[in-house]
Amino acid sequence: MEKKERKGIVLFSEYKRGEAIKKALEKSREEILFELRESKLKGRGGAGFPTATKWNMVAAAKSDKKFIICNADEGEPGTFKDRALLLEYPELVFDGMVIAGYTIGASEGIVYLRGEYEYMLKSLNDYLEAMRKDNLLGKNIVGKNGFDFDITIRLGSGAYVCGEETALIESLEGNRGEARNRPPYPVNTGYMGKPTVVNNVETLAAVPHIVLKGGEWFKKYGTDKSTGSKLFSVSGDCERPGVYELPWGTTINELLEIVGAKSVKAVQVGGASGICIPKSQFNRSLAYEDAATGGSIMIFGENRNMLHVLKNFMKFFVEESCGQCTPCRIGNTKLSEGIEMIEKGEYTFAYINKLKELGQTMKVASKCGLGQSSPNAFISILENFKEEIFNGNGGRNGK
Amino acid sequence: MGNKGDFRVPVSQVPHSVPIPEDITGIGGTVSVEINEKKISVPLGTTILEACKKVGISIPTLCHHDDLCIAGVCRICVVEVEGMRTLQASCSFPITTPIKIKTSSPMVRKARRHIIDLLLSEHYGECYTCFRNGNCELQNLAKEYGVDSYTFGHIDKPRFEVDNSSYSVVRDMSKCILCKRCVRTCIDLQEVGVLEAIGRGDKTHIGTFLEKPLADVICINCGQCINRCPTGALRANDPSDAIWEAIDEPTKHVVIQTAPSPRAAIGEEFGLPAGTSMTRELNTALRRIGFDKVFDTNFAADLTIIEEGTELILRLYNALVKKGKVALPQFTSCSPGWVKFIEHYYPEYLDNLSSAKSPQQMFGALIKTFYAQQAGIDPANIVSVALMPCSAKKFECNRPEMNSSGYKDVDYGLTTREMARMIKEAGINLPEMPKSDFDSPFGEASGAGLIFGATGGVMEAALRSVVEFVTGNKTEDIFERANIIPLRGFEGIKYMEIPIGDKVGRVPDLIKHFIPDWNWLKGATLKVAVAHGTANAKKIMEDIKSGGKFSECHFIEFMACPGGCLGGGGQPIPTTPEIRMKRAEAIYAEDESLEIRKSHENPNVIRIYKEFLREGPCSHLSHKLLHTHYVKRGRYIA
Ligand SMILES: Cc1cc2nc3c(=O)[nH]c(=O)nc-3n(C[C@H](O)[C@H](O)[C@H](O)COP(=O)(O)O)c2cc1C
Ligand code: SF4
Ligand code: SF4
Ligand code: SF4
Ligand code: SF4
Ligand code: FES
């Protein structure tokens, strides 16, 4: 599955370690920000926030200290593309961090590595050591006077919510992993109260290519609103699961074709917190403006029980909610109980509709993205697979 | 937070308070907001909640509390902010740019109702059998939002066992709504850190260190968490049934002492505005309920001043003249929450703690000795109750060493809230009671004893006597009307220097046998400090440890509760900064209205040293009855 010779259009294309750092350090910070803005690169961690805007805010902030954090928590069920990048292209990720450090004025970078990826820790640290030897990290990097930057790797605590950027920062500070109130945002008050950029592994990995080949080049790929390419972690009922680099805008049908998926009933786009797309909508395209995803694509074949699928998603949220805010902590439990009622045939449509309304409240009233997106699966699966769930074998008839 | 490296403390609640610019008058210091189409201008950084308050719009809150840092977890306070995809929690949204807010749109109302429904679905408790019935923030919300059925069902079994282990605090976590006000109280306000959120998802709950019962962890019993809990999940351990039983038992002689803080606050429980003193109405009510005698704790406070003041003078004399090894500064010991705090956190400083018992316990010992003798009652038949603003007093009266009379010095500590309930149960409307006086032989007390209720009060009371003893001048000639203003107010830590000068007075008869004259204090400067809330106490203790300015103090007053006893954990709920201020005003006003305002001028105190404690303060008998010792306790568990 993970082979070094993997080829791709952007990320998985040729790159030599340090190349982009050298080029970046010849430019001014403004020039880098300009290219980044031109590229229209958006965050690959899920939320799709324009990266140039984020960097610009921290670059413009006045502070004695700033941080760049690489979010390698990769906790979304069905995602493993950051792992592939870290294993096969660490140079892209780390070089991206150095360039970020230079652009925003940070001297420290931190990789928040998913606890389960501990096995990579040694090789990643060795890699950093090699970069230090080559003066790609450390003091006056590649001879650029006054630019000091180094990277440390910290292991995550194993909770899904710690991938949420403010919970991640809390966790880094040694606290319980719980999302913070926003505003203030991390770009203003982040790690240790200092302006902080938190970027996904893949976002950072795109930066060296953009610096080398320019924003115009990057924009050639993808759609107008979703530029460049995207790594998709494909799992489930198909012949060739794995990590694929495809341009944004690829339709679900095209993707299914590539991975060898036949007789597919549904595709869950965006992991447990994403939406479930039925066959009738497979012509939709994978893009921020249509079916958005941080990379997770789960394929469900004809014989899958969609109620069971949903039940597992909800079980995940009931356990993984950090438990601090009411809509998410209790809301997910109620949605989950609702599914059990459907399973047992002990429900009324009126009550199911109440739960859907509750889902809408959770989306707007929860404190962080976890609770705000956890009802997506509930709402989309019950909506798109009504027939199967309420009339088919999935559940018995309701009143 | 000052606790880095201290893993006992749950760091989950580092305050994310919103920085509000100090100078808001400068250009750009304000920002305009449109709330429901009404435009106002507010200082930059004002939260939406505060801004709404300014235009008279009330927004429901649960996790928000004026004393505490922002949490933003209950989400009941959400509002719509134009241009934002999600609703925003108004308590934690600082306004920094012009925004338009809707506080009561259909989406907002639906979300709030959903949140109430969700909380109720997991809330196990019957309002009839709950001490917060009628004063519960959850119940109020359910009423305001017209909840007429349980939309998402209702739990039919308790989720947790009630933790009844502590003498002071009962935890019924089945009623908990996870607002974490208690957690923030315990860690931020008190820096004790007994409570923390444990578990994730639907397993999240408030627990203690290693999930031990509260009595087995380092809880200092201050009850501040009770006062800030919006529901009945936390309550004090209520002894009123046992007290009713004693009252109903004809062979028992039931006496009660009342402390000044409950008297300044109990009116609130009867709908009176905060700061209405009920001292004399309460005397009548208590007799009608069936208490045989009503005594004034302030009498014992006056006694405390004499004992603790003498102890201080002796420490200073031994240190300065006899050059002995003496623990200084001397710390006050009348706040049992503070005493337990130092026993856990700074056991190496227990020698600094005055050995004088708290007024409650001094009084208890005298009631079962002096008073029993005078009245000809067998102390075995006396049931001694103390009305206190405090939940730690319940623990204190149960300390095993507190039985110097041969009996338990004080049988029951009763909080202001519990007393109000007993009075209501007896069908008495307190504000309508005629006024009456305290019973002899202890009678009335001085204003000095009274101001013990407010932070700085013990120090002020002590100085009113000490200054007069040493300088020979009337305190009134040094401080206008004997009011020592620098010691008053709610600043966390107060510090004061009192130069003695070259003229000293005559040593009063009471302590003449200890010291011949005051010449050794000529030209000296007395340095004192005051701290309230154990977070502030910790600051002073850390300063002393590192040899800072407070290590040069002679005497330091520590109170566990913010504001002092008037903000105690047994006081009416709510207790807010504003309400504490009102109670303090009531106490100081009552002090001003009294003729005798210095402990050593209290004729009943003079009498007791003539008739009973004949060898004077800090003598053998006074040590036996009025002084105590302390226990070194663990840092993590009791
Ligand atoms: C519950 C939750 C989990 C998340 N987990 C991750 C994660 O594992 N990795 C990640 O990069 N972003 C994750 N995010 C998104 C981050 O909060 C954040 O938006 C992202 O790291 C920003 O980087 P980007 O702008 O490069 O996408 C998560 C968000 C939520 C709400
Ligand atoms: S939405 Fe869920 S995960 Fe996020 S803060 Fe609330 S309880 Fe925690
Ligand atoms: S906590 Fe409030 S809502 Fe719950 S039982 Fe008590 S009074 Fe009723
Ligand atoms: S009584 Fe005081 S010390 Fe004990 S848990 Fe409550 S706030 Fe903490
Ligand atoms: S015990 Fe009370 S204050 Fe503490 S979280 Fe529960 S409801 Fe809130
Ligand atoms: S009061 Fe604002 S979130 Fe609880």
Tab-separated table of N, CA and C in Angstrom, chain A residues 157-161 170 173-176 178 180-185 317-331 333-334 337 351 354-355 357-359 361-368 372, chain B residues 4 11-14 16 18-19 70-75 78 84-89 92-94 96 107 110-112 114-115 118-119 121-122 151-154 177-178 180 197-204:
chain	number	residue	atom	x	y	z
A	157	SER	N	-2.448	12.345	22.559
A	157	SER	CA	-2.944	11.608	23.716
A	157	SER	C	-3.964	10.548	23.342
A	158	GLY	N	-4.253	10.433	22.056
A	158	GLY	CA	-5.142	9.354	21.661
A	158	GLY	C	-6.608	9.703	21.601
A	159	ALA	N	-6.950	10.961	21.831
A	159	ALA	CA	-8.352	11.333	21.739
A	159	ALA	C	-8.607	12.008	20.396
A	160	TYR	N	-9.715	11.657	19.777
A	160	TYR	CA	-10.063	12.222	18.469
A	160	TYR	C	-10.131	13.738	18.539
A	161	VAL	N	-10.722	14.251	19.627
A	161	VAL	CA	-10.946	15.690	19.710
A	161	VAL	C	-9.625	16.464	19.734
A	170	GLU	N	-4.446	22.858	23.814
A	170	GLU	CA	-4.639	22.543	25.231
A	170	GLU	C	-3.811	21.318	25.606
A	173	GLU	N	-0.253	21.940	25.899
A	173	GLU	CA	0.083	22.693	27.111
A	173	GLU	C	-0.059	21.829	28.358
A	174	GLY	N	-0.404	20.576	28.159
A	174	GLY	CA	-0.470	19.658	29.301
A	174	GLY	C	-1.837	19.596	29.949
A	175	ASN	N	-2.840	20.154	29.291
A	175	ASN	CA	-4.176	20.160	29.872
A	175	ASN	C	-5.048	19.070	29.265
A	176	ARG	N	-6.237	18.940	29.818
A	176	ARG	CA	-7.233	18.038	29.280
A	176	ARG	C	-7.560	18.481	27.867
A	178	GLU	N	-9.581	19.624	25.467
A	178	GLU	CA	-10.917	20.179	25.276
A	178	GLU	C	-10.795	21.428	24.419
A	180	ARG	N	-11.216	25.103	23.031
A	180	ARG	CA	-11.289	26.402	23.699
A	180	ARG	C	-12.427	27.228	23.117
A	181	ASN	N	-12.729	28.296	23.831
A	181	ASN	CA	-13.672	29.268	23.292
A	181	ASN	C	-13.005	30.028	22.160
A	182	ARG	N	-13.777	30.294	21.122
A	182	ARG	CA	-13.274	31.115	20.034
A	182	ARG	C	-14.318	32.155	19.694
A	183	PRO	N	-13.947	33.396	19.450
A	183	PRO	CA	-12.640	34.009	19.597
A	183	PRO	C	-12.186	34.029	21.059
A	184	PRO	N	-10.900	34.244	21.316
A	184	PRO	CA	-9.824	34.497	20.361
A	184	PRO	C	-9.390	33.221	19.647
A	185	TYR	N	-8.943	33.362	18.412
A	185	TYR	CA	-8.489	32.241	17.594
A	185	TYR	C	-6.993	32.003	17.807
A	317	PHE	N	-18.903	8.903	18.220
A	317	PHE	CA	-19.039	10.269	18.746
A	317	PHE	C	-19.447	10.274	20.211
A	318	VAL	N	-20.279	9.323	20.603
A	318	VAL	CA	-20.693	9.266	22.005
A	318	VAL	C	-19.456	9.102	22.892
A	319	GLU	N	-18.503	8.314	22.396
A	319	GLU	CA	-17.294	8.094	23.192
A	319	GLU	C	-16.263	9.195	23.030
A	320	GLU	N	-16.196	9.780	21.831
A	320	GLU	CA	-15.107	10.704	21.545
A	320	GLU	C	-15.419	12.168	21.811
A	321	SER	N	-16.676	12.494	22.077
A	321	SER	CA	-16.999	13.854	22.486
A	321	SER	C	-16.141	14.157	23.706
A	322	CYS	N	-15.609	15.368	23.795
A	322	CYS	CA	-14.767	15.652	24.960
A	322	CYS	C	-15.633	15.792	26.199
A	323	GLY	N	-16.923	15.972	25.979
A	323	GLY	CA	-17.846	15.963	27.105
A	323	GLY	C	-18.033	17.298	27.783
A	324	GLN	N	-17.454	18.362	27.245
A	324	GLN	CA	-17.625	19.622	27.966
A	324	GLN	C	-18.915	20.347	27.626
A	325	CYS	N	-19.381	20.258	26.403
A	325	CYS	CA	-20.563	21.071	26.107
A	325	CYS	C	-21.818	20.220	25.943
A	326	THR	N	-22.937	20.803	26.337
A	326	THR	CA	-24.187	20.059	26.427
A	326	THR	C	-24.661	19.474	25.085
A	327	PRO	N	-24.728	20.276	24.021
A	327	PRO	CA	-25.323	19.726	22.789
A	327	PRO	C	-24.592	18.483	22.309
A	328	CYS	N	-23.280	18.469	22.412
A	328	CYS	CA	-22.513	17.348	21.890
A	328	CYS	C	-22.514	16.183	22.874
A	329	ARG	N	-22.278	16.471	24.158
A	329	ARG	CA	-22.182	15.375	25.127
A	329	ARG	C	-23.472	14.591	25.201
A	330	ILE	N	-24.600	15.288	25.394
A	330	ILE	CA	-25.856	14.562	25.553
A	330	ILE	C	-26.521	14.336	24.202
A	331	GLY	N	-26.339	15.297	23.300
A	331	GLY	CA	-26.975	15.182	21.985
A	331	GLY	C	-26.587	13.904	21.269
A	333	THR	N	-25.552	11.161	22.504
A	333	THR	CA	-26.175	10.017	23.188
A	333	THR	C	-27.618	9.852	22.733
A	334	LYS	N	-28.320	10.968	22.619
A	334	LYS	CA	-29.737	10.885	22.219
A	334	LYS	C	-29.865	10.369	20.791
A	337	GLU	N	-29.200	6.715	20.893
A	337	GLU	CA	-30.356	5.974	21.437
A	337	GLU	C	-31.467	5.879	20.402
A	351	TYR	N	-40.796	11.335	16.662
A	351	TYR	CA	-39.610	11.413	17.504
A	351	TYR	C	-38.338	11.483	16.663
A	354	LYS	N	-37.876	14.852	15.625
A	354	LYS	CA	-37.361	15.667	16.743
A	354	LYS	C	-35.849	15.505	16.842
A	355	LEU	N	-35.378	14.276	16.653
A	355	LEU	CA	-33.934	14.044	16.737
A	355	LEU	C	-33.202	14.745	15.595
A	357	GLU	N	-34.145	17.506	14.243
A	357	GLU	CA	-34.099	18.917	14.665
A	357	GLU	C	-32.997	19.125	15.684
A	358	LEU	N	-32.888	18.161	16.596
A	358	LEU	CA	-31.828	18.249	17.599
A	358	LEU	C	-30.465	18.281	16.903
A	359	GLY	N	-30.339	17.453	15.863
A	359	GLY	CA	-29.100	17.444	15.090
A	359	GLY	C	-28.795	18.830	14.540
A	361	THR	N	-29.660	21.652	15.836
A	361	THR	CA	-29.189	22.471	16.957
A	361	THR	C	-27.740	22.140	17.278
A	362	MET	N	-27.418	20.845	17.295
A	362	MET	CA	-26.032	20.464	17.604
A	362	MET	C	-25.065	21.107	16.617
A	363	LYS	N	-25.484	21.190	15.347
A	363	LYS	CA	-24.612	21.757	14.325
A	363	LYS	C	-24.309	23.227	14.574
A	364	VAL	N	-25.250	23.930	15.185
A	364	VAL	CA	-25.009	25.372	15.369
A	364	VAL	C	-24.640	25.744	16.796
A	365	ALA	N	-24.983	24.896	17.770
A	365	ALA	CA	-24.787	25.314	19.152
A	365	ALA	C	-23.622	24.628	19.851
A	366	SER	N	-23.047	23.596	19.237
A	366	SER	CA	-21.917	22.924	19.880
A	366	SER	C	-20.707	23.839	19.890
A	367	LYS	N	-19.806	23.540	20.800
A	367	LYS	CA	-18.671	24.437	20.990
A	367	LYS	C	-17.597	24.253	19.919
A	368	CYS	N	-17.403	23.017	19.452
A	368	CYS	CA	-16.351	22.834	18.454
A	368	CYS	C	-16.845	21.989	17.289
A	372	GLN	N	-20.374	19.945	16.065
A	372	GLN	CA	-21.016	20.627	14.939
A	372	GLN	C	-21.138	19.724	13.716
B	4	LYS	N	2.327	25.115	38.096
B	4	LYS	CA	3.009	24.270	37.131
B	4	LYS	C	3.866	23.252	37.869
B	11	VAL	N	-5.362	20.884	35.607
B	11	VAL	CA	-5.059	22.097	34.870
B	11	VAL	C	-6.068	22.338	33.759
B	12	SER	N	-7.143	21.539	33.801
B	12	SER	CA	-8.103	21.615	32.709
B	12	SER	C	-8.767	22.976	32.621
B	13	GLN	N	-8.741	23.688	33.692
B	13	GLN	CA	-9.528	24.901	33.683
B	13	GLN	C	-8.685	26.152	33.792
B	14	VAL	N	-7.561	26.154	33.142
B	14	VAL	CA	-6.785	27.380	33.092
B	14	VAL	C	-7.707	28.472	32.562
B	16	HIS	N	-9.477	31.052	30.611
B	16	HIS	CA	-9.321	31.714	29.330
B	16	HIS	C	-10.146	32.976	29.405
B	18	VAL	N	-11.263	36.737	29.086
B	18	VAL	CA	-11.099	37.633	27.960
B	18	VAL	C	-10.378	38.883	28.433
B	19	PRO	N	-9.252	39.191	27.830
B	19	PRO	CA	-8.556	40.382	28.291
B	19	PRO	C	-9.349	41.629	27.928
B	70	ILE	N	-14.291	32.302	32.440
B	70	ILE	CA	-15.261	31.880	31.440
B	70	ILE	C	-15.084	30.400	31.089
B	71	ALA	N	-16.211	29.702	30.910
B	71	ALA	CA	-16.111	28.309	30.494
B	71	ALA	C	-16.711	28.124	29.105
B	72	GLY	N	-17.907	28.651	28.915
B	72	GLY	CA	-18.543	28.504	27.601
B	72	GLY	C	-18.931	27.079	27.281
B	73	VAL	N	-19.377	26.322	28.275
B	73	VAL	CA	-19.651	24.908	28.029
B	73	VAL	C	-21.131	24.527	27.998
B	74	CYS	N	-21.974	25.250	28.729
B	74	CYS	CA	-23.365	24.791	28.773
B	74	CYS	C	-24.086	25.120	27.476
B	75	ARG	N	-23.713	26.204	26.847
B	75	ARG	CA	-24.228	26.679	25.557
B	75	ARG	C	-25.648	27.233	25.638
B	78	VAL	N	-26.449	30.895	23.964
B	78	VAL	CA	-26.130	31.180	22.562
B	78	VAL	C	-27.019	32.269	21.960
B	84	MET	N	-22.141	34.780	10.911
B	84	MET	CA	-21.458	33.599	11.426
B	84	MET	C	-22.351	32.377	11.244
B	85	ARG	N	-21.728	31.287	10.838
B	85	ARG	CA	-22.481	30.088	10.503
B	85	ARG	C	-23.129	29.476	11.743
B	86	THR	N	-22.398	29.478	12.850
B	86	THR	CA	-22.928	28.861	14.063
B	86	THR	C	-23.378	29.922	15.054
B	87	LEU	N	-24.167	29.488	16.024
B	87	LEU	CA	-24.551	30.379	17.110
B	87	LEU	C	-23.327	30.611	18.002
B	88	GLN	N	-23.306	31.689	18.716
B	88	GLN	CA	-22.152	31.999	19.556
B	88	GLN	C	-22.571	32.070	21.022
B	89	ALA	N	-21.728	31.549	21.891
B	89	ALA	CA	-22.013	31.606	23.328
B	89	ALA	C	-21.736	33.029	23.797
B	92	SER	N	-18.947	34.035	26.372
B	92	SER	CA	-17.529	33.901	26.081
B	92	SER	C	-17.136	34.552	24.764
B	93	PHE	N	-17.996	35.390	24.238
B	93	PHE	CA	-17.682	36.053	22.968
B	93	PHE	C	-17.326	37.508	23.222
B	94	PRO	N	-16.051	37.842	23.138
B	94	PRO	CA	-15.672	39.241	23.336
B	94	PRO	C	-15.912	40.049	22.057
B	96	THR	N	-15.025	42.612	19.530
B	96	THR	CA	-13.856	43.402	19.141
B	96	THR	C	-14.079	44.124	17.818
B	107	MET	N	-34.058	30.191	15.769
B	107	MET	CA	-32.960	29.238	15.921
B	107	MET	C	-32.418	29.268	17.351
B	110	LYS	N	-34.965	27.688	19.787
B	110	LYS	CA	-35.000	26.236	19.632
B	110	LYS	C	-33.759	25.602	20.276
B	111	ALA	N	-32.603	26.217	20.034
B	111	ALA	CA	-31.363	25.670	20.584
B	111	ALA	C	-31.420	25.675	22.110
B	112	ARG	N	-31.892	26.755	22.676
B	112	ARG	CA	-31.934	26.824	24.144
B	112	ARG	C	-32.875	25.768	24.699
B	114	HIS	N	-33.688	23.006	23.324
B	114	HIS	CA	-33.047	21.707	23.160
B	114	HIS	C	-32.039	21.448	24.284
B	115	ILE	N	-31.265	22.461	24.609
B	115	ILE	CA	-30.237	22.279	25.639
B	115	ILE	C	-30.884	21.971	26.992
B	118	LEU	N	-32.113	18.455	26.859
B	118	LEU	CA	-31.023	17.479	26.974
B	118	LEU	C	-30.569	17.364	28.426
B	119	LEU	N	-30.413	18.511	29.084
B	119	LEU	CA	-29.961	18.462	30.481
B	119	LEU	C	-30.971	17.717	31.345
B	121	SER	N	-33.000	15.449	30.433
B	121	SER	CA	-33.100	14.027	30.106
B	121	SER	C	-32.135	13.195	30.945
B	122	GLU	N	-31.056	13.824	31.393
B	122	GLU	CA	-30.068	13.077	32.180
B	122	GLU	C	-30.061	13.477	33.643
B	151	THR	N	-38.894	16.043	26.351
B	151	THR	CA	-38.815	15.752	24.912
B	151	THR	C	-37.926	14.547	24.620
B	152	PHE	N	-36.806	14.492	25.296
B	152	PHE	CA	-35.861	13.403	25.001
B	152	PHE	C	-35.811	12.381	26.132
B	153	GLY	N	-36.945	12.158	26.731
B	153	GLY	CA	-37.019	11.150	27.781
B	153	GLY	C	-36.464	11.663	29.094
B	154	HIS	N	-36.465	10.811	30.088
B	154	HIS	CA	-36.004	11.218	31.405
B	154	HIS	C	-35.442	10.021	32.134
B	177	ILE	N	-25.022	19.008	36.157
B	177	ILE	CA	-25.202	19.326	34.734
B	177	ILE	C	-23.869	19.644	34.066
B	178	LEU	N	-22.777	19.364	34.752
B	178	LEU	CA	-21.423	19.514	34.200
B	178	LEU	C	-21.086	20.929	33.746
B	180	LYS	N	-19.233	22.776	35.483
B	180	LYS	CA	-17.866	22.929	35.988
B	180	LYS	C	-17.652	24.197	36.820
B	197	ALA	N	-12.944	17.314	36.042
B	197	ALA	CA	-13.742	16.555	35.089
B	197	ALA	C	-12.961	15.304	34.735
B	198	ILE	N	-13.627	14.175	34.837
B	198	ILE	CA	-12.981	12.894	34.551
B	198	ILE	C	-13.760	12.200	33.440
B	199	GLY	N	-13.046	11.488	32.600
B	199	GLY	CA	-13.710	10.725	31.546
B	199	GLY	C	-14.039	11.585	30.338
B	200	ARG	N	-14.490	10.916	29.307
B	200	ARG	CA	-14.787	11.586	28.055
B	200	ARG	C	-16.181	11.219	27.612
B	201	GLY	N	-16.692	11.973	26.656
B	201	GLY	CA	-17.976	11.624	26.064
B	201	GLY	C	-19.071	11.471	27.104
B	202	ASP	N	-19.883	10.429	26.930
B	202	ASP	CA	-21.006	10.258	27.855
B	202	ASP	C	-20.553	9.768	29.234
B	203	LYS	N	-19.262	9.490	29.383
B	203	LYS	CA	-18.747	9.064	30.694
B	203	LYS	C	-18.214	10.248	31.508
B	204	THR	N	-18.257	11.423	30.918
B	204	THR	CA	-17.699	12.591	31.604
B	204	THR	C	-18.438	12.847	32.918
